Amino acid sequence: MDQPIHVYSEIGKLKTVLLKRPGREIEKLTPDYLERLLFDDIPFLPVAQKEHDGFAEILRGQGVEVLYLENLAAEALDAEDGLREQFVDDILRESNMTVGGYEDFVREYLLSQDSHALVDTIMTGLRKSDAGGSGNQGLQDLMERRYPFYLDPMPNLYFTRDPAASIANGMTINRMTMVARRRESLFMRYVLKHHPRFAPHDVPIWLDRDQHYNIEGGDELVLSRETIAVGVSQRTSAPAIENLARNLFARQDIVKRVLALEIPESRAFMHLDTVFTMVNYNQFTVYPAILTSDGQMNVFVIEADESSPRGLSFTHTTDLEGTLKKYLRQDELDLIPCGGGDPVVAAREQWNDGSNTLAVAPGVVVTYDRNVVSNEVLRQHGMTVLELTGSEISRGRGGPRCMSQPIVREDIEL
């Protein structure tokens, strides 16, 4: 593997992964701003950090190299002269709703810090009181309804799956749907373009964050060298999937087809990987509520077609199982139901990411320990289950797959 990004499946042995340790941005959450910042509850940071460290140790115990986004971003900014200024300007431009009128003051404050502190401040969020701007007050500061931040905190950053997604030897740098998360993908753009580990390799970017249509990594699944699946969901749009397909098909040695899987637009489901993940060559976890009573789902097979005005062909089917068998070349398929298929247990455990499993090797998965029924069902289906305590980190509405971005996986025959 001579490329820094190498992900041709969901289940090949995980070699390198990107994480983000929860930081002080979690402590900037308050009840008034939970909805704005996409949280349902406030995690207790010391316990959340301990749990996340436990996640990293589980991965290291499986021989996985763990990289941290906060470190890579700071190292990238130090790689070339002028990058710190450019990055700060990009952040300020995308924070105009909160920083408006104070750009010069905030820019000077940020650039007075070294790169690690600068990245930490931007991720954590910048309170007006912390910046010492009392002598720089404008009209908005004199009013009763004063917003406390120049820069909003980014508490969702520990879900590294979504801002960017590894496919083959490249990545999508995603345009996030929610404004609260949109700045997150800037970090990975700078890492790929400027960090010494990545920049010399000219990593392909299948979609960049400045495109018009939303897509998030939780909807992007690499099923095999030839086939990927993308959820049409609350967070990922059909036009973005079309654009991704065209860009991948332009490289004839990468992907031959994209399966667009339509799931309900719901915060409970949010991304495809909250209801459907691949855990072995012919095994998937699935939340039964996304399927009809006879196991059907809307699936659109997208392939290249030069004779079409859009350059693509679309084949509609509702036979999810048959489609997966066909393109993964499997005689049998095992759809493992979250909660054992019990509607009450499944709904509860899906809310706690019982379907959001991270495969670290074929048949070896990381899950939250709180999903007792789902984990037992996985074992009954032959899985090796590595349990992670997640009482606090799960409050952010994401599981082990959400919290990890594979960078390198070993190749498998599929």
PDB file of C-alpha atoms in Angstrom, residues 1 9 11 23 37 111 114 141 149 179 190 226 265 291 323 341 389-390 408:
ATOM      1  CA  MET A   1       0.000   0.000   0.000  1.00  0.00           C
ATOM      2  CA  SER A   9     -14.232  -2.577   2.027  1.00  0.00           C
ATOM      3  CA  ILE A  11     -14.682  -5.254   6.861  1.00  0.00           C
ATOM      4  CA  GLY A  23     -12.676  18.056  24.364  1.00  0.00           C
ATOM      5  CA  LEU A  37     -25.612  22.316  18.260  1.00  0.00           C
ATOM      6  CA  LEU A 111      -3.202  33.979  15.348  1.00  0.00           C
ATOM      7  CA  ASP A 114       0.524  28.351  18.348  1.00  0.00           C
ATOM      8  CA  ASP A 141     -23.170  43.280  22.947  1.00  0.00           C
ATOM      9  CA  PHE A 149     -19.808  32.967  21.359  1.00  0.00           C
ATOM     10  CA  VAL A 179     -24.910  24.616   9.731  1.00  0.00           C
ATOM     11  CA  TYR A 190      -6.283  21.062   5.168  1.00  0.00           C
ATOM     12  CA  GLU A 226     -16.598  -2.490  -7.155  1.00  0.00           C
ATOM     13  CA  GLU A 265     -35.762  11.091   6.876  1.00  0.00           C
ATOM     14  CA  LEU A 291     -37.693  -2.657   5.864  1.00  0.00           C
ATOM     15  CA  THR A 323     -29.199  -6.979  -4.752  1.00  0.00           C
ATOM     16  CA  GLY A 341     -36.267  -8.068  15.936  1.00  0.00           C
ATOM     17  CA  THR A 389     -18.720   1.422  27.600  1.00  0.00           C
ATOM     18  CA  GLY A 390     -20.622   4.417  26.254  1.00  0.00           C
ATOM     19  CA  VAL A 408      -6.282   2.086   5.870  1.00  0.00           C
TER      20      VAL A 408
END
